[in-house]
Coordinates of C-alpha atoms and ligand atoms in Angstrom, one line a residue:
X1 CA 0.0 0.0 0.0
X2 CA 2.7 2.5 1.1
X3 CA 4.8 1.6 -1.9
X4 CA 2.0 2.2 -4.3
X5 CA 1.4 5.7 -2.9
X6 CA 5.1 6.6 -3.0
X7 CA 5.2 5.4 -6.6
X8 CA 2.2 7.5 -7.5
X9 CA 3.8 10.6 -5.9
X10 CA 7.0 10.0 -7.7
X11 CA 5.2 9.6 -11.0
X12 CA 3.3 12.8 -10.5
X13 CA 6.5 14.7 -9.6
X14 CA 8.2 13.3 -12.7
X15 CA 5.3 14.4 -14.9
X16 CA 5.4 17.9 -13.4
X17 CA 9.1 18.2 -14.1
X18 CA 8.6 17.4 -17.7
X19 CA 6.0 20.1 -18.3
X20 CA 7.5 22.4 -20.9
X21 CA 7.3 26.2 -20.2
X22 CA 4.7 27.7 -22.5
X23 CA 3.1 31.2 -22.8
X24 CA -0.6 30.9 -21.9
X25 CA -1.4 33.9 -24.2
X26 CA 0.2 32.8 -27.5
X27 CA 0.7 29.0 -27.2
X28 CA -0.9 27.3 -30.1
X29 CA 0.3 23.8 -29.2
X30 CA 3.5 24.0 -31.3
X31 CA 5.6 25.3 -28.5
X32 CA 6.3 28.9 -27.5
X33 CA 9.2 31.2 -28.3
X34 CA 10.7 31.3 -24.8
X35 CA 13.7 33.6 -24.1
X36 CA 15.9 33.4 -21.0
X37 CA 17.2 36.9 -20.1
X38 CA 20.1 36.1 -17.8
X39 CA 21.0 39.8 -17.2
X40 CA 17.5 40.5 -15.8
X41 CA 17.0 37.1 -14.3
X42 CA 13.8 36.5 -16.2
X43 CA 12.2 34.0 -18.6
X44 CA 9.8 35.7 -21.0
X45 CA 7.8 35.0 -24.1
X46 CA 9.6 36.1 -27.2
X47 CA 6.3 37.0 -29.0
X48 CA 4.3 39.0 -26.5
X49 CA 6.9 39.7 -23.9
X50 CA 4.9 38.2 -21.0
X51 CA 7.2 37.3 -18.1
X52 CA 6.8 33.7 -17.3
X53 CA 9.3 33.3 -14.5
X54 CA 11.6 35.7 -12.7
X55 CA 14.2 35.6 -10.0
X56 CA 16.5 33.3 -12.0
X57 CA 19.9 32.7 -10.5
X58 CA 22.8 33.6 -12.8
X59 CA 25.2 30.8 -12.7
X60 CA 27.9 32.6 -14.6
X61 CA 31.0 34.3 -13.1
X62 CA 30.3 37.2 -10.8
X63 CA 32.9 39.6 -12.2
X64 CA 33.5 41.1 -15.6
X65 CA 36.5 40.0 -17.6
X66 CA 38.1 42.0 -20.3
X67 CA 39.7 39.2 -22.1
X68 CA 37.8 39.8 -25.3
X69 CA 38.9 43.5 -25.7
X70 CA 42.5 42.6 -25.5
X71 CA 43.5 44.6 -28.5
X72 CA 47.2 45.4 -28.1
X73 CA 48.4 42.2 -26.5
X74 CA 48.4 43.8 -23.1
X75 CA 47.5 41.8 -20.0
X76 CA 43.7 41.9 -20.0
X77 CA 43.5 41.1 -16.3
X78 CA 42.5 44.1 -14.2
X79 CA 43.6 42.6 -10.9
X80 CA 47.0 41.9 -9.6
X81 CA 48.2 39.2 -7.2
X82 CA 46.7 38.9 -3.7
X83 CA 48.4 41.2 -1.2
X84 CA 51.5 39.8 0.4
X85 CA 51.3 40.0 4.2
X86 CA 55.1 40.1 4.4
X87 CA 55.3 43.4 2.6
X88 CA 54.4 46.8 4.1
X89 CA 50.9 48.3 3.6
X90 CA 48.1 46.9 1.5
X91 CA 50.0 47.1 -1.8
X92 CA 47.2 49.0 -3.5
X93 CA 49.5 51.7 -4.7
X94 CA 49.4 53.2 -8.2
X95 CA 52.2 53.0 -10.7
X96 CA 52.6 56.5 -12.2
X97 CA 54.2 57.1 -15.6
X98 CA 55.9 60.5 -16.0
X99 CA 55.9 61.4 -19.6
X100 CA 55.8 65.2 -19.6
X101 CA 58.3 67.5 -17.9
X102 CA 56.0 70.2 -16.5
X103 CA 56.7 71.6 -13.0
X104 CA 53.7 69.8 -11.5
X105 CA 54.7 66.6 -13.0
X106 CA 58.3 66.7 -11.7
X107 CA 57.0 67.7 -8.3
X108 CA 54.7 64.6 -8.3
X109 CA 57.6 62.5 -9.6
X110 CA 59.8 63.6 -6.7
X111 CA 57.1 62.8 -4.1
X112 CA 56.7 59.4 -5.8
X113 CA 60.4 58.7 -5.6
X114 CA 60.5 59.7 -2.0
X115 CA 57.8 57.3 -0.9
X116 CA 59.9 55.3 1.5
X117 CA 57.3 52.5 1.9
X118 CA 57.5 51.8 -1.8
X119 CA 61.3 51.7 -1.7
X120 CA 61.4 49.3 1.3
X121 CA 58.8 47.1 -0.4
X122 CA 60.7 46.9 -3.6
X123 CA 63.8 45.9 -1.7
X124 CA 61.8 43.2 0.2
X125 CA 60.2 42.1 -3.1
X126 CA 63.6 41.6 -4.6
X127 CA 64.9 39.6 -1.7
X128 CA 61.7 37.5 -1.6
X129 CA 62.1 36.8 -5.3
X130 CA 65.7 35.6 -4.7
X131 CA 64.5 33.3 -1.9
X132 CA 61.8 31.9 -4.0
X133 CA 64.2 31.2 -6.9
X134 CA 66.7 29.5 -4.5
X135 CA 64.0 27.3 -2.9
X136 CA 62.6 26.3 -6.3
X137 CA 66.0 25.3 -7.6
X138 CA 66.5 23.1 -4.5
X139 CA 63.0 21.7 -4.6
X140 CA 62.2 23.1 -1.2
X141 CA 58.6 23.4 -0.4
X142 CA 56.5 26.6 -0.2
X143 CA 56.5 26.7 3.7
X144 CA 60.3 26.8 3.7
X145 CA 60.4 29.7 1.3
X146 CA 57.7 31.5 3.3
X147 CA 59.6 30.9 6.6
X148 CA 62.8 32.2 5.0
X149 CA 60.9 35.3 3.8
X150 CA 59.4 35.8 7.2
X151 CA 62.8 35.7 8.9
X152 CA 64.1 38.1 6.2
X153 CA 61.3 40.5 6.9
X154 CA 62.0 40.3 10.6
X155 CA 65.6 41.2 10.2
X156 CA 64.7 44.0 7.8
X157 CA 62.4 45.5 10.5
X158 CA 65.1 45.1 13.2
X159 CA 67.6 47.1 10.9
X160 CA 70.6 45.5 12.7
X161 CA 72.0 43.8 9.7
X162 CA 73.0 46.9 7.7
X163 CA 76.6 45.7 7.5
X164 CA 75.7 42.4 5.8
X165 CA 74.9 42.0 2.1
X166 CA 71.6 40.7 1.0
X167 CA 73.0 37.4 -0.3
X168 CA 74.6 36.6 3.1
X169 CA 71.3 37.4 5.0
X170 CA 69.3 35.3 2.6
X171 CA 71.7 32.4 3.0
X172 CA 71.2 32.6 6.8
X173 CA 67.4 32.9 6.5
X174 CA 67.4 29.8 4.2
X175 CA 69.5 27.8 6.6
X176 CA 67.2 28.6 9.5
X177 CA 64.0 28.1 7.5
X178 CA 65.1 24.6 6.4
X179 CA 65.9 23.6 9.9
X180 CA 62.7 25.1 11.3
X181 CA 60.7 23.1 8.7
X182 CA 62.4 19.8 9.5
X183 CA 64.3 19.6 6.2
X184 CA 67.7 20.5 7.5
X185 CA 70.5 21.4 5.1
X186 CA 74.1 21.5 6.2
X187 CA 76.2 24.7 5.9
X188 CA 78.1 23.3 2.9
X189 CA 74.8 22.6 1.1
X190 CA 73.6 26.2 1.6
X191 CA 77.1 27.4 0.6
X192 CA 76.9 25.4 -2.7
X193 CA 73.5 27.1 -3.6
X194 CA 74.2 30.6 -2.4
X195 CA 78.0 30.9 -3.0
X196 CA 78.2 32.5 0.5
X197 CA 81.2 31.3 2.6
X198 CA 80.3 28.8 5.3
X199 CA 81.8 31.1 7.9
X200 CA 79.6 34.0 6.9
X201 CA 76.5 31.8 6.9
X202 CA 77.4 30.5 10.3
X203 CA 77.9 34.1 11.7
X204 CA 74.7 35.5 10.2
X205 CA 72.7 32.5 11.3
X206 CA 73.8 33.0 14.9
X207 CA 72.9 36.7 14.7
X208 CA 69.5 35.8 13.2
X209 CA 68.9 33.1 15.8
X210 CA 69.6 35.7 18.5
X211 CA 67.0 38.0 17.1
X212 CA 64.4 35.3 16.8
X213 CA 65.2 34.1 20.4
X214 CA 64.6 37.7 21.6
X215 CA 61.2 37.6 19.8
X216 CA 60.4 34.3 21.4
X217 CA 61.1 35.6 24.9
X218 CA 59.1 38.7 24.1
X219 CA 56.1 36.6 23.1
X220 CA 55.8 34.6 26.4
X221 CA 58.2 32.0 25.2
X222 CA 55.9 30.8 22.4
X223 CA 58.6 29.7 20.0
X224 CA 57.8 30.6 16.4
X225 CA 60.9 28.9 15.1
X226 CA 62.5 25.8 16.6
X227 CA 65.8 26.3 15.0
X228 CA 68.3 26.2 17.9
X229 CA 71.6 24.5 17.3
X230 CA 73.3 23.6 14.1
X231 CA 72.5 20.6 11.8
X232 CA 73.2 17.3 13.4
X233 CA 73.8 14.0 11.6
X234 CA 70.4 12.8 13.0
X235 CA 68.6 15.6 11.0
X236 CA 70.3 14.6 7.7
X237 CA 69.9 10.8 7.9
X238 CA 66.3 10.8 6.6
X239 CA 67.2 12.6 3.4
X240 CA 70.3 10.5 2.6
X241 CA 68.3 7.3 3.2
X242 CA 65.5 8.6 0.8
X243 CA 68.1 9.4 -1.9
X244 CA 69.5 5.9 -1.6
X245 CA 66.1 4.3 -1.6
X246 CA 66.7 2.6 1.7
X247 CA 63.7 1.3 3.7
X248 CA 62.3 2.8 6.9
X249 CA 63.9 -0.1 8.9
X250 CA 67.4 1.0 7.9
X251 CA 66.6 4.6 8.4
X252 CA 65.4 3.9 12.0
X253 CA 68.5 1.9 12.7
X254 CA 70.7 4.7 11.4
X255 CA 68.8 7.3 13.5
X256 CA 69.2 5.1 16.6
X257 CA 73.0 4.9 15.8
X258 CA 73.1 8.6 15.5
X259 CA 71.4 9.1 18.8
X260 CA 73.7 6.6 20.5
X261 CA 76.9 8.2 19.4
X262 CA 75.7 11.8 19.8
X263 CA 77.7 12.6 22.9
X264 CA 81.1 11.1 22.9
X265 CA 81.9 9.7 19.4
X266 CA 84.8 10.7 17.1
X267 CA 82.1 12.1 14.7
X268 CA 81.8 15.1 17.0
X269 CA 83.3 18.1 15.2
X270 CA 83.1 16.3 11.8
X271 CA 80.9 17.8 9.1
X272 CA 77.4 16.5 9.9
X273 CA 76.9 15.4 6.3
X274 CA 79.9 13.1 6.3
X275 CA 79.0 11.8 9.8
X276 CA 75.4 11.1 8.6
X277 CA 76.8 9.4 5.5
X278 CA 79.1 7.1 7.6
X279 CA 76.2 6.2 9.9
X280 CA 73.8 5.4 7.0
X281 CA 76.5 3.3 5.3
X282 CA 77.1 1.3 8.5
X283 CA 73.3 0.9 9.1
X284 CA 72.7 -0.3 5.5
X285 CA 75.6 -2.7 5.6
X286 CA 74.3 -4.3 8.8
X287 CA 70.7 -4.2 7.5
X288 CA 71.7 -6.4 4.5
X289 CA 70.9 -3.8 1.9
X290 CA 74.5 -2.7 1.3
X291 CA 75.3 0.4 -0.6
X292 CA 78.8 1.2 -1.9
X293 CA 80.7 3.9 -0.2
X294 CA 80.6 5.7 -3.5
X295 CA 76.8 5.7 -3.7
X296 CA 76.5 6.9 -0.1
X297 CA 79.1 9.7 -0.7
X298 CA 77.1 10.8 -3.8
X299 CA 73.8 10.8 -1.9
X300 CA 75.3 12.7 1.1
X301 CA 77.2 15.1 -1.2
X302 CA 80.6 14.5 0.4
X303 CA 84.0 13.3 -0.9
X304 CA 84.6 9.6 -1.1
X305 CA 87.9 9.9 0.8
X306 CA 86.3 11.9 3.6
X307 CA 83.5 9.5 4.0
X308 CA 85.9 6.5 4.1
X309 CA 88.0 8.2 6.8
X310 CA 85.0 9.1 8.9
X311 CA 83.5 5.7 8.5
X312 CA 86.8 4.1 9.6
X313 CA 86.8 6.2 12.8
X314 CA 83.2 5.5 13.4
X315 CA 83.5 1.8 12.9
X316 CA 86.5 1.5 15.3
X317 CA 84.6 3.6 17.9
X318 CA 81.5 1.5 17.7
X319 CA 83.4 -1.8 18.1
X320 CA 85.2 -0.5 21.1
X321 CA 82.2 1.0 22.9
X322 CA 80.1 -2.1 22.3
X323 CA 77.1 0.1 21.4
X324 CA 76.4 -1.9 18.3
X325 CA 74.7 -4.7 20.3
X326 CA 72.0 -2.3 21.5
X327 CA 71.5 -1.2 17.9
X328 CA 71.1 -4.8 16.7
X329 CA 68.5 -5.2 19.4
X330 CA 66.6 -2.1 18.3
X331 CA 66.7 -3.2 14.7
X332 CA 65.3 -6.6 15.5
X333 CA 62.6 -5.0 17.5
X334 CA 61.4 -3.1 14.5
Ligands
ZN401 ZN1 3.3 35.2 -25.3

């Protein structure tokens, strides 16, 4: 019984949906000339003008585009990019072109040139562009680039880095941003990309870190950046393992090794990249997915001879300290 009623209702609804819209005044059975006027939101009869339906929703875009009257190959878009919160102001300024040389025009031109906010913004924009380019070339993600830009803006506001060139500051920002986002790069890697000496990067990084720490204590110790300390082998192991295509098991074992020998190993004072390389090589060897020293050296970006030396030191130390047994245990537990 209930089913029959439901079916009847459904059939009636379906029939109603299929009723074609006709004009009651001039419909002769052959179908009316119906016009949909989207701009007015109305459906009307094309013959007598009777409005059959109003309040139609326009499903088109809600802004005008000027793409069709692009006559001289100019950019038809009338809007720019969204405002960048890292720049000063709302960036709704006007670009003025000074063609004539009248007195008023030159006055206006001078005022325009003296607009300090514009100058500061253009310097920031230039630096941000550099950071973007560097990050893209290193396949670093958007958050890393934005963190680096944020640190750059912070030091620009502090105005305490006037004696450093922009390249040096950017290198420092990049180093801290990578570390803060958990994709640590060593000093030599940043040096390779930015061509700034490792010593300079190290110095500027320390100064930037001090500035950020001061911010942190000023904001009730809510750390915005967790960047303290320099790159450790532990931070770099994940990336080297990924490059070598090693499984998670090996990576965990390598990280455990790095933790174990963090305090008193001969790797202390060595470049974190070569230390990480030696640890990964050892972990892979013991985890029966051996990689050649050459492969590991290439993945870590260190010299073969350096890696061999560091690994020799590391191996001797591990044998002597007897820490390998606990690593074996950790690996079997995985
Ligand atoms: Zn009609």
